[in-house]
PDB file of C-alpha atoms in Angstrom:
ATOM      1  CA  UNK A   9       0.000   0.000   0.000  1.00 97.00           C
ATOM      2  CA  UNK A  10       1.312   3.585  -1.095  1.00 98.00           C
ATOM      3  CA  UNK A  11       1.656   5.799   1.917  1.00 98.00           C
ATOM      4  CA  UNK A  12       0.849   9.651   1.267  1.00 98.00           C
ATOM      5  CA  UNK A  13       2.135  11.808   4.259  1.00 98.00           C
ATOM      6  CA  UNK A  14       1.232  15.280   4.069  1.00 98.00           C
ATOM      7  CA  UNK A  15       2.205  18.445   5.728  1.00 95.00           C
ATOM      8  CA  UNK A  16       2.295  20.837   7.635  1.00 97.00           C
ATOM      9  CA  UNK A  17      -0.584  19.172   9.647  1.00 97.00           C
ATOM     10  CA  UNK A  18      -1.942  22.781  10.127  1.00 98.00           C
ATOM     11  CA  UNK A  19      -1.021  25.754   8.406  1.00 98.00           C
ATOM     12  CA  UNK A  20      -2.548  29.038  10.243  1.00 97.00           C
ATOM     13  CA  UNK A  21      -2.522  31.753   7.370  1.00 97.00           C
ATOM     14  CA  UNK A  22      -4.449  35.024   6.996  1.00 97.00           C
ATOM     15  CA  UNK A  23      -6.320  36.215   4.209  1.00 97.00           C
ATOM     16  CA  UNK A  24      -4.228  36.875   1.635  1.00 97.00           C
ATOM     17  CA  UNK A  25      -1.353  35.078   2.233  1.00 97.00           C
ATOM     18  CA  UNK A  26       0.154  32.304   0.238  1.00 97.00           C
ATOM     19  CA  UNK A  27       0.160  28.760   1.802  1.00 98.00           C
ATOM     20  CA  UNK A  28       2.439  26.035   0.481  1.00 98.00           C
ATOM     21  CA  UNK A  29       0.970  22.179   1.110  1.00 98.00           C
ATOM     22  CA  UNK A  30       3.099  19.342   0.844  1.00 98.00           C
ATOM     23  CA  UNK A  31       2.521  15.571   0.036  1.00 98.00           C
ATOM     24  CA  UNK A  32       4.987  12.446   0.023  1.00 98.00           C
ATOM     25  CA  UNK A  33       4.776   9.035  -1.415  1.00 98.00           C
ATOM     26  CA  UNK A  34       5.927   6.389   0.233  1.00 98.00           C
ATOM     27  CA  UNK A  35       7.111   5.344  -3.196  1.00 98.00           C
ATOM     28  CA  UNK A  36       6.563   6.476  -7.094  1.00 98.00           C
ATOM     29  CA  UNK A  37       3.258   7.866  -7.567  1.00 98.00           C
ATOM     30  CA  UNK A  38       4.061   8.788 -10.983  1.00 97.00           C
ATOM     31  CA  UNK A  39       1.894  12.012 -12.002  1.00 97.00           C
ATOM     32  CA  UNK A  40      -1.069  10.146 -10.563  1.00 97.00           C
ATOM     33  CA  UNK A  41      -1.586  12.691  -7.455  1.00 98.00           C
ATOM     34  CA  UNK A  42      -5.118  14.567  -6.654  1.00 98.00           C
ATOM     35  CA  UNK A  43      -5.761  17.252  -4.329  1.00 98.00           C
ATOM     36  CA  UNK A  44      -9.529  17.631  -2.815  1.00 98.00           C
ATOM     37  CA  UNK A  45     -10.909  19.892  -0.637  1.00 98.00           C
ATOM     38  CA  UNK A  46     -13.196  19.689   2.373  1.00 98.00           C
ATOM     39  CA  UNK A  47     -15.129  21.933   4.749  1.00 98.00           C
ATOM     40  CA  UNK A  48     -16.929  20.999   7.705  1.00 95.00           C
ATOM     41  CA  UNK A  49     -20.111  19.135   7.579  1.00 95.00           C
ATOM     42  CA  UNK A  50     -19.738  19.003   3.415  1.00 97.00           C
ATOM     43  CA  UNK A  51     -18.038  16.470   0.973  1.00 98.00           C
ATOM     44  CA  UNK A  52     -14.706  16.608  -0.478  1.00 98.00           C
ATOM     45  CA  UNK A  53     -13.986  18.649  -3.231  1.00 98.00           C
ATOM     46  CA  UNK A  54     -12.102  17.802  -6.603  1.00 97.00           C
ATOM     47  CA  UNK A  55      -9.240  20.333  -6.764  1.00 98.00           C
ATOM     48  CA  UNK A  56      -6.524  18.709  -9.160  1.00 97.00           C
ATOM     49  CA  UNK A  57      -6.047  15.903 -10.763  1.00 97.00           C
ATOM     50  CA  UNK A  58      -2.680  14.213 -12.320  1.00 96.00           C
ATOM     51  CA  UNK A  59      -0.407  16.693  -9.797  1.00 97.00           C
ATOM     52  CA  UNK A  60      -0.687  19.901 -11.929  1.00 97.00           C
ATOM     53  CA  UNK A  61      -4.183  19.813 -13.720  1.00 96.00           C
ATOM     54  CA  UNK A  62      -7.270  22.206 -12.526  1.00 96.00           C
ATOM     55  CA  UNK A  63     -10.652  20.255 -12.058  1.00 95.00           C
ATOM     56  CA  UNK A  64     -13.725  22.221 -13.665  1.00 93.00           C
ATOM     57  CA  UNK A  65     -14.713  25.094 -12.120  1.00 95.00           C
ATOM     58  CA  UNK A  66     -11.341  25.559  -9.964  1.00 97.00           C
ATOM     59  CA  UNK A  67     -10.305  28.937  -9.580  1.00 97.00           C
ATOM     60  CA  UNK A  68      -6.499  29.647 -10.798  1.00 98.00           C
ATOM     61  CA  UNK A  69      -5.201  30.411  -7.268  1.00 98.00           C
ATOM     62  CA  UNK A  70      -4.743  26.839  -6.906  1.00 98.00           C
ATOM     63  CA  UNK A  71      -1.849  24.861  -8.701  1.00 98.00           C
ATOM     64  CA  UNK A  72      -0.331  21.669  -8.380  1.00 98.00           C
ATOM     65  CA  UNK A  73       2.979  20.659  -8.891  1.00 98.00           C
ATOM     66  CA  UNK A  74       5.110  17.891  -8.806  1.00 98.00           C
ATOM     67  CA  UNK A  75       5.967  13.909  -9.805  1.00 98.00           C
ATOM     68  CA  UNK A  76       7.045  10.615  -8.136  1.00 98.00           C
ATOM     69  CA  UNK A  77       6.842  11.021  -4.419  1.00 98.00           C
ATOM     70  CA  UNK A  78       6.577  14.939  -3.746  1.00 98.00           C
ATOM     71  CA  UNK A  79       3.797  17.059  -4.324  1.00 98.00           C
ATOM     72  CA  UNK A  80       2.725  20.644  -3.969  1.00 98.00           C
ATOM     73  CA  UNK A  81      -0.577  22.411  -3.694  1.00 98.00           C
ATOM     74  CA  UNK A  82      -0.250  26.194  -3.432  1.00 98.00           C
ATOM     75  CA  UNK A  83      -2.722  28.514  -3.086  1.00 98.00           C
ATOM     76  CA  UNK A  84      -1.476  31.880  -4.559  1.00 97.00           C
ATOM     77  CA  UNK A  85      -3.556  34.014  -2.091  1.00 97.00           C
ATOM     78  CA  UNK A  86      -6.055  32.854   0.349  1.00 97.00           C
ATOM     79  CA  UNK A  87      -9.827  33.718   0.428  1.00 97.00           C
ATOM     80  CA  UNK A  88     -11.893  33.681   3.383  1.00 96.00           C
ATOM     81  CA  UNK A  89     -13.823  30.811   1.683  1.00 97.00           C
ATOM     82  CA  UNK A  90     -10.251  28.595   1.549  1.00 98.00           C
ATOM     83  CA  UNK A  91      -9.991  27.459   4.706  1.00 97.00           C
ATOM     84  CA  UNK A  92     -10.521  24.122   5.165  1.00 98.00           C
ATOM     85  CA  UNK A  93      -9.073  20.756   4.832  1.00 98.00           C
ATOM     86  CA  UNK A  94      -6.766  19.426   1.937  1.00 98.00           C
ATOM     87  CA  UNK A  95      -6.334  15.848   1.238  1.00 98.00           C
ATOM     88  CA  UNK A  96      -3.895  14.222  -1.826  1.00 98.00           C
ATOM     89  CA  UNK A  97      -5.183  11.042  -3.088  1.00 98.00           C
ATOM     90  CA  UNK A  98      -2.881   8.417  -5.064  1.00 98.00           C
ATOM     91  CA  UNK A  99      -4.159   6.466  -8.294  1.00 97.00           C
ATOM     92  CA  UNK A 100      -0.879   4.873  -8.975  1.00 97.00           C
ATOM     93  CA  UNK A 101      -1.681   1.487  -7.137  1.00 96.00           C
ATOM     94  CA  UNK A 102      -4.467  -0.192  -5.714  1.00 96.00           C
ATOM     95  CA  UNK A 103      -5.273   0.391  -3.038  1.00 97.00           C
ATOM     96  CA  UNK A 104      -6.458   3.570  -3.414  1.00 98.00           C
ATOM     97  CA  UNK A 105      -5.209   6.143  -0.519  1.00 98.00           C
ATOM     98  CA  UNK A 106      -5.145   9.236   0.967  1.00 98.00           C
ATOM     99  CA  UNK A 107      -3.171  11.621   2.680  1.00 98.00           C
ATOM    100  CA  UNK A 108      -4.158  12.170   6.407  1.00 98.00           C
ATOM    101  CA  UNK A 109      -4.828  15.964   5.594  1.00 98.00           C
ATOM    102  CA  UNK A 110      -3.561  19.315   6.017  1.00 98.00           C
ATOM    103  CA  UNK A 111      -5.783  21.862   7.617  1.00 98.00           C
ATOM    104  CA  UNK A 112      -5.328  25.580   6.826  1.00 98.00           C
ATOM    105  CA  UNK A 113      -6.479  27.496   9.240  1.00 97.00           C
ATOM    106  CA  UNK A 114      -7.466  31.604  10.316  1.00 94.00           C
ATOM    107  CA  UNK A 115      -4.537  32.944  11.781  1.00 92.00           C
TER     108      UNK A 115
ATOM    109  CA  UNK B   6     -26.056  18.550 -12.375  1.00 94.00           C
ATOM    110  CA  UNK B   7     -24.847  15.789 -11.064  1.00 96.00           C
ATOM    111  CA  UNK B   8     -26.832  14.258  -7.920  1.00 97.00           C
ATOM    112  CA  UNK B   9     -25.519  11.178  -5.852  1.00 98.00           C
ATOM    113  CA  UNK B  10     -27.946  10.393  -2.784  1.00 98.00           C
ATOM    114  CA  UNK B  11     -27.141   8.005  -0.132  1.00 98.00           C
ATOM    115  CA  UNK B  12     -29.348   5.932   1.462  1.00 97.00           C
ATOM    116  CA  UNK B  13     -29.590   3.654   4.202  1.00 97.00           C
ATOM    117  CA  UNK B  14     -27.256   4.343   7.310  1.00 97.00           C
ATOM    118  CA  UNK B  15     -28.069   4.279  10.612  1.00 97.00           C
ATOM    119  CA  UNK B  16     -27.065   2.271  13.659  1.00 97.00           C
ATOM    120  CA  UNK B  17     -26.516  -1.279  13.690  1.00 97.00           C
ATOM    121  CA  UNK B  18     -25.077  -3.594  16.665  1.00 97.00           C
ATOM    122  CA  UNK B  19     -21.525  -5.121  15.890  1.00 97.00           C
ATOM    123  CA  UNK B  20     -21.859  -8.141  13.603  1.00 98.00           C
ATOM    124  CA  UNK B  21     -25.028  -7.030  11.913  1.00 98.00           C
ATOM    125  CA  UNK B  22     -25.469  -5.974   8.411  1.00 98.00           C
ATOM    126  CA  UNK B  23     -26.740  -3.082   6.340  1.00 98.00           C
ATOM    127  CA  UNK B  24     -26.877  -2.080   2.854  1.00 98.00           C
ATOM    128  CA  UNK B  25     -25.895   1.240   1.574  1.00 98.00           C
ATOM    129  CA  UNK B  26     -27.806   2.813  -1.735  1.00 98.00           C
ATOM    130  CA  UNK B  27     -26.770   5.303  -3.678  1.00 98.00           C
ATOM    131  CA  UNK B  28     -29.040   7.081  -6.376  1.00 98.00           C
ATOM    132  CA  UNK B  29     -27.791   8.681  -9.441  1.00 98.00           C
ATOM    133  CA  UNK B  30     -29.670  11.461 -11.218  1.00 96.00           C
ATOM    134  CA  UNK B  31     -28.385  13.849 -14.078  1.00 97.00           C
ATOM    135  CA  UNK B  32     -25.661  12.021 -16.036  1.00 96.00           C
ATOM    136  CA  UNK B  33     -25.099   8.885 -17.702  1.00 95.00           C
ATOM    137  CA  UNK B  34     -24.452   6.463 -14.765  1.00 95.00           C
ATOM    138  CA  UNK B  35     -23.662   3.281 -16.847  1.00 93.00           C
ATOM    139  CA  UNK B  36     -20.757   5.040 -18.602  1.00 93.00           C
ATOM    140  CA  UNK B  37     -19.368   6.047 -14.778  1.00 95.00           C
ATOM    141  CA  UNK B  38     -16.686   3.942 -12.617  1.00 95.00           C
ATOM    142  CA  UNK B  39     -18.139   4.243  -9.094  1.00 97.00           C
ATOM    143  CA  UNK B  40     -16.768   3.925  -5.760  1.00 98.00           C
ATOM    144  CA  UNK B  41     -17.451   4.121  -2.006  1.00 98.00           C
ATOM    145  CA  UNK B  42     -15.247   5.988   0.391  1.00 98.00           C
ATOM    146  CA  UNK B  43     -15.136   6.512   4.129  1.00 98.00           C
ATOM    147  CA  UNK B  44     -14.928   9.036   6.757  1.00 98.00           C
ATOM    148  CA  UNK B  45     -14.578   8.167  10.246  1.00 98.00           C
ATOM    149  CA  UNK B  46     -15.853  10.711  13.011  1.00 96.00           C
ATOM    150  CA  UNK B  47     -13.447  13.663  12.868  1.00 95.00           C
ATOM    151  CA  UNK B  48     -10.773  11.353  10.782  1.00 97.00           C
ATOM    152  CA  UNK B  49      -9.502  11.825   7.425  1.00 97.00           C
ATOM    153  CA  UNK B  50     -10.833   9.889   3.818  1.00 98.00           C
ATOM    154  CA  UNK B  51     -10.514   5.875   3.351  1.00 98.00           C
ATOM    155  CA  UNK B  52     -11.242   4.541   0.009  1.00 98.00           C
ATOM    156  CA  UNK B  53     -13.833   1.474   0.321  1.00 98.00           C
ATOM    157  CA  UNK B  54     -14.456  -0.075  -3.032  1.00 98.00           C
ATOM    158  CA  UNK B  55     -14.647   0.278  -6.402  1.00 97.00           C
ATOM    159  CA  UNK B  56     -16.812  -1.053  -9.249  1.00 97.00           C
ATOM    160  CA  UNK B  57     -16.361  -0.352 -13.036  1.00 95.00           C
ATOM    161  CA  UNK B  58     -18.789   0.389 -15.566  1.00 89.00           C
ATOM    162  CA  UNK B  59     -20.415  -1.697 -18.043  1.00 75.00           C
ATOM    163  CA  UNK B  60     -20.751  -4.944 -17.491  1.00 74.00           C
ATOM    164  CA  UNK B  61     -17.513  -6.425 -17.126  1.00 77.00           C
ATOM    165  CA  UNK B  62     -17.650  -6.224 -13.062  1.00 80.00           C
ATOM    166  CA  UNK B  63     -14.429  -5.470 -12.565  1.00 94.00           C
ATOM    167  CA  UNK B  64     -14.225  -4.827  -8.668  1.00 96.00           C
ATOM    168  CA  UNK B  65     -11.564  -3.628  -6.000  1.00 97.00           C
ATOM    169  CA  UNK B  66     -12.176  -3.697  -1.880  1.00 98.00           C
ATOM    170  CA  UNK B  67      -9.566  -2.449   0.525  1.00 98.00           C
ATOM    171  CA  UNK B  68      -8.179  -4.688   2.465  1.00 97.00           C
ATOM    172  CA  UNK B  69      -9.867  -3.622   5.851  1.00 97.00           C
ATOM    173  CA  UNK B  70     -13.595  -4.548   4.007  1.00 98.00           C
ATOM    174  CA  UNK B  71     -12.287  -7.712   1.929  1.00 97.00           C
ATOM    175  CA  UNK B  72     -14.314 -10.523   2.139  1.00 97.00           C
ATOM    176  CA  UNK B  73     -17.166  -8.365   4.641  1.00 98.00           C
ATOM    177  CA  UNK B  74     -18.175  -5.739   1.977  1.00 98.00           C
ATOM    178  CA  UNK B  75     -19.689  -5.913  -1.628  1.00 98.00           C
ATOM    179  CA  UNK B  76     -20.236  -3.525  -3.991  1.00 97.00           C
ATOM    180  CA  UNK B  77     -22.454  -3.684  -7.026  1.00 96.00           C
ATOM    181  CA  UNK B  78     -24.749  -1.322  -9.563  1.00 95.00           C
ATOM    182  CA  UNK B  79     -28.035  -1.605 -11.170  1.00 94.00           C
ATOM    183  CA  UNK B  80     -27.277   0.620 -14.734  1.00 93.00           C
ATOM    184  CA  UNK B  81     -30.917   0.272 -15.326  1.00 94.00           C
ATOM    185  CA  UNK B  82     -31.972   1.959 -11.825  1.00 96.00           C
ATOM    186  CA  UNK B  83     -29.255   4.234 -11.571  1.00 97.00           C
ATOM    187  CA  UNK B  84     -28.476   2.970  -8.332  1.00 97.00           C
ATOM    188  CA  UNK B  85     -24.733   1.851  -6.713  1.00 97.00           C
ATOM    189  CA  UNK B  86     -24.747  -0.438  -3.656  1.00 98.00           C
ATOM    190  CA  UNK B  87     -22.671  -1.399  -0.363  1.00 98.00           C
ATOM    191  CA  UNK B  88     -23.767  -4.401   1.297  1.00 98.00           C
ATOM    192  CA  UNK B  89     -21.919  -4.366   4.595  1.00 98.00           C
ATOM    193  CA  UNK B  90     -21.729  -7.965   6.668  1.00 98.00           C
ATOM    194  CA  UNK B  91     -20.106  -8.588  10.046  1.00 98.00           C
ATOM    195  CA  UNK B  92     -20.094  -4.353  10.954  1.00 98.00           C
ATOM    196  CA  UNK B  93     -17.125  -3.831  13.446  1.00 98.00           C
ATOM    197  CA  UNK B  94     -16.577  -0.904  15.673  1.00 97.00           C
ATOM    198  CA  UNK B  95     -14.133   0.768  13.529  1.00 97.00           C
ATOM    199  CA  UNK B  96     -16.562   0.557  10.791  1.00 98.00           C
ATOM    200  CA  UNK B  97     -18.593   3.612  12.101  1.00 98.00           C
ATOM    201  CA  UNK B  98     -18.312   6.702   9.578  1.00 98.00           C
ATOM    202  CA  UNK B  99     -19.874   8.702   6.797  1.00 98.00           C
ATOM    203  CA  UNK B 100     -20.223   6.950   3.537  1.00 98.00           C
ATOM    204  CA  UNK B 101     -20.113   8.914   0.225  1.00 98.00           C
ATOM    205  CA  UNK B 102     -20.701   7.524  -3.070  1.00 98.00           C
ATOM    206  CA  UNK B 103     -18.140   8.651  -5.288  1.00 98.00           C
ATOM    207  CA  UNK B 104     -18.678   9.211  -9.306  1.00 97.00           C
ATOM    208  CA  UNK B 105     -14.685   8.581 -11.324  1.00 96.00           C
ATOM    209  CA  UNK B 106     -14.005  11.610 -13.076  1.00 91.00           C
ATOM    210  CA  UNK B 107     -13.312  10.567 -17.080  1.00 86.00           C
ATOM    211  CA  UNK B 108     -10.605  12.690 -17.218  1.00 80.00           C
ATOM    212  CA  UNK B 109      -8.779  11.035 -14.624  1.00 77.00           C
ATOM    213  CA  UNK B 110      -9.518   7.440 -13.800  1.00 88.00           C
ATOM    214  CA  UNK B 111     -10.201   6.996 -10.120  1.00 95.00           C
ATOM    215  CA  UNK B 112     -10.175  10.317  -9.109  1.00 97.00           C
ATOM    216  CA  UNK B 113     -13.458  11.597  -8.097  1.00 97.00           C
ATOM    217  CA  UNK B 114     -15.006  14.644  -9.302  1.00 95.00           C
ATOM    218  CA  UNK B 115     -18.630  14.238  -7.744  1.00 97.00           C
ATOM    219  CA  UNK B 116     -19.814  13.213  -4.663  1.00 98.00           C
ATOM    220  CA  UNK B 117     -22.457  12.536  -2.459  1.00 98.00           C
ATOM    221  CA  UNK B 118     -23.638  14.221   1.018  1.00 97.00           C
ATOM    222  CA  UNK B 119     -22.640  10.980   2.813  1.00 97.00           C
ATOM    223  CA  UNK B 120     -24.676   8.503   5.018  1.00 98.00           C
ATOM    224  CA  UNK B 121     -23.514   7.599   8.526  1.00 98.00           C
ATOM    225  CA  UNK B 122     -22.929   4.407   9.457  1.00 98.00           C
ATOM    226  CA  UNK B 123     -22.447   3.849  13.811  1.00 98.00           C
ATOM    227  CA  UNK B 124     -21.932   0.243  14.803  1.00 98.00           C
ATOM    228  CA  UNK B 125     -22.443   0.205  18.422  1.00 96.00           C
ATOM    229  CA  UNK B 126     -23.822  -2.145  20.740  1.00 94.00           C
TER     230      UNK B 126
END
């Protein structure tokens, strides 16, 4: 099973601000990285798919980057409606897994 | 757009059973990999199971619902299923149905709001 260990675990930003999240493989992932999005008390969101590519509807604050076993969202400038929890998901191998999650936070 | 409604949840006693729908409205579903993924109370996302479309059945379970779980799909309903058997503790969470973007096989680019699941004596 491919591990995915992201961080910072929390990231307490203002508005704003840039924030920087990071995810490792536990071995080659390839391009085959997601990033989702999740707010309290709603379902995950579809951010990017294959490390660097926008979903639909994404706005181009967000970017991916990266290939084999590290990853990068960034978030050129936080909005209010931003903060929430980020999870990377892995396609490479079955299973299927996820990163434990990075929160961003209101600083 | 896209709906996916769960169905089903609720609170069942450790070994018991329950079965999970999940109704699709608004696109195609037979031309849609589906999957089921977890969410345990104040945890972080599990992936469940997977089922591909058409009619070659082509399934995956994670190991921690192997041989407990099944998934399947009625294309002519619109409907995905979970049948959970032999419920454990650490089975309690929210359950979202999951719709495989076509872009990007097995990512997933619509979901559902999630049923909850507690298995509790």
């Amino acid at each position: 099973e491919i591990v995915l260990t992201q961080s910072p675990a929390t990231l307490s930003l203002s508005p704003g601000e840039g924030a920087t999240l990071s995810c490792r493989a536990s071995q080659s992932v390839s391009s085959y990285l997601a990033w989702y999005q999740q707010k309290p008390g709603q379902a995950p969101r579809l951010l990017i798919y294959d490390a660097s590519n926008r979903a639909t509807d994404i706005p181009a604050r967000f970017s991916g980057s990266g290939s084999g076993t590290d990853f990068t969202l960034t978030i050129s400038s936080l909005e209010p409606e931003d903060f929430a929890v980020y999870y990377c998901q892995q396609r490479a191998n079955w299973p299927l897994t996820f990163g434990g999650g990075t929160k961003v936070e209101i600083k | 757009e896209v709906q996916l409604v769960e169905s089903g949840g609720g609170l069942v006693q450790p070994g018991g059973s329950l079965r999970l729908s999940c109704a699709a409205s608004e696109f195609t579903f037979r031309n849609y990999r589906m999957d089921w993924v977890r969410q345990a109370p104040g945890k972080g996302l599990e992936w469940v199971s997977y089922i591909t479309s058409g009619d070659d059945n082509i399934i995956h379970y994670a190991d921690s619902v192997e041989g407990r779980f099944t998934i399947s799909r009625d294309n002519a309903k619109n409907l995905l299923y979970l049948q959970m058997n032999s419920l454990r503790d650490e089975d309690t969470a929210v359950y979202y149905c999951a719709r495989e973007a076509t872009r990007g096989y097995h990512y997933f680019d619509s979901w559902g709001q999630g049923a909850l699941v507690t298995v509790s004596s």
